[in-house]
C-alpha angles and dihedrals in degrees: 000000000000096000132049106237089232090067098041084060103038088050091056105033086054089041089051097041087053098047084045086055087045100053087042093052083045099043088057100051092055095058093041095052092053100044086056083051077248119148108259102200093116095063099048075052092066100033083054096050084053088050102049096047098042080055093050078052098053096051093045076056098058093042085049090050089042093053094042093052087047093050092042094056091047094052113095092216090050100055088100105037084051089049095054097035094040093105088041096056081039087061098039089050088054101038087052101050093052085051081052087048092058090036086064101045093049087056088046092046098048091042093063087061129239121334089006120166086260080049103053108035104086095199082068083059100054096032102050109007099036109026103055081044097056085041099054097046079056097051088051092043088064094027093043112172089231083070100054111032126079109262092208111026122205125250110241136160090205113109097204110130092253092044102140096015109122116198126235096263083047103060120102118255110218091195100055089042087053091054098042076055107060 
């Protein structure tokens, strides 16, 4: 794999704390331009910058997903992690995409500027901001990660893409070593 997964999640997790600081600082000054009668253009501005690059990351993120499954089903020591994790990566791709959805609408809707047909329309808001929201917490509430991923990975220097993922036949059994034991 071309990128070390720590990097991969360092690099999202501080792209999406900053966006998030963004749209807050954005977000404010908004209210607090408009409750001094002020033009708040500068801080749509700002909620829009954190908007448009926490959407450039999200869709880094979903390449990133899209190589890594890819990569995953044409390495030999994957086949079977693909084959038990296919519907969770199924899921993760979908629940993803509908995050993305509402991702999007929220950048449309704030680049019209404040009280903006998108703005002031709820159906725009449960169609395309609450409802792929509700539906993906759904997805991952069936498909939840703690399912799918490994609870104890392995600690490996290979840099396959399933280096450390231990199948399920391959997963220890507590019980069975206890009992080896005494």
């Amino acid at each position: 794999w071309w990128l070390a997964p720590k990097v991969i999640l360092w690099g999202f997790v501080t792209v999406d704390i900053l966006t998030t600081i963004m749209q807050i600082a954005g977000a404010a000054l908004i209210g607090s331009s408009q409750s001094n009668q002020k033009d708040p253009t500068t801080g749509n501005n700002i909620l829009l910058a954190g908007l448009a690059i926490q959407s450039f990351s999200f869709t880094v993120f979903l390449v990133v997903l899209t190589l890594f499954r890819f990569a995953l089903s044409k390495d030999p020591k994957g086949q079977s992690s693909v084959q038990t994790k296919s519907w969770f990566i199924s899921a993760l791709a979908l629940a993803s995409l509908l995050v993305y959805l509402r991702t999007l609408f929220r950048l449309a809707e704030t680049a019209e500027g404040l009280f903006s047909y998108l703005s002031i329309h709820e159906v725009f808001f449960g169609t395309l901001e609450f409802t792929p929201v509700v539906i993906a917490v759904g997805i991952m509430a069936i498909w939840h990660p703690g399912r799918w991923l490994p609870r104890h990975p392995a600690v490996s220097s290979d840099h396959s893409p399933t280096a450390g993922v231990k199948t399920s036949s391959e997963k220890e059994n507590p019980l069975a070593d206890a009992s080896a034991k005494g």
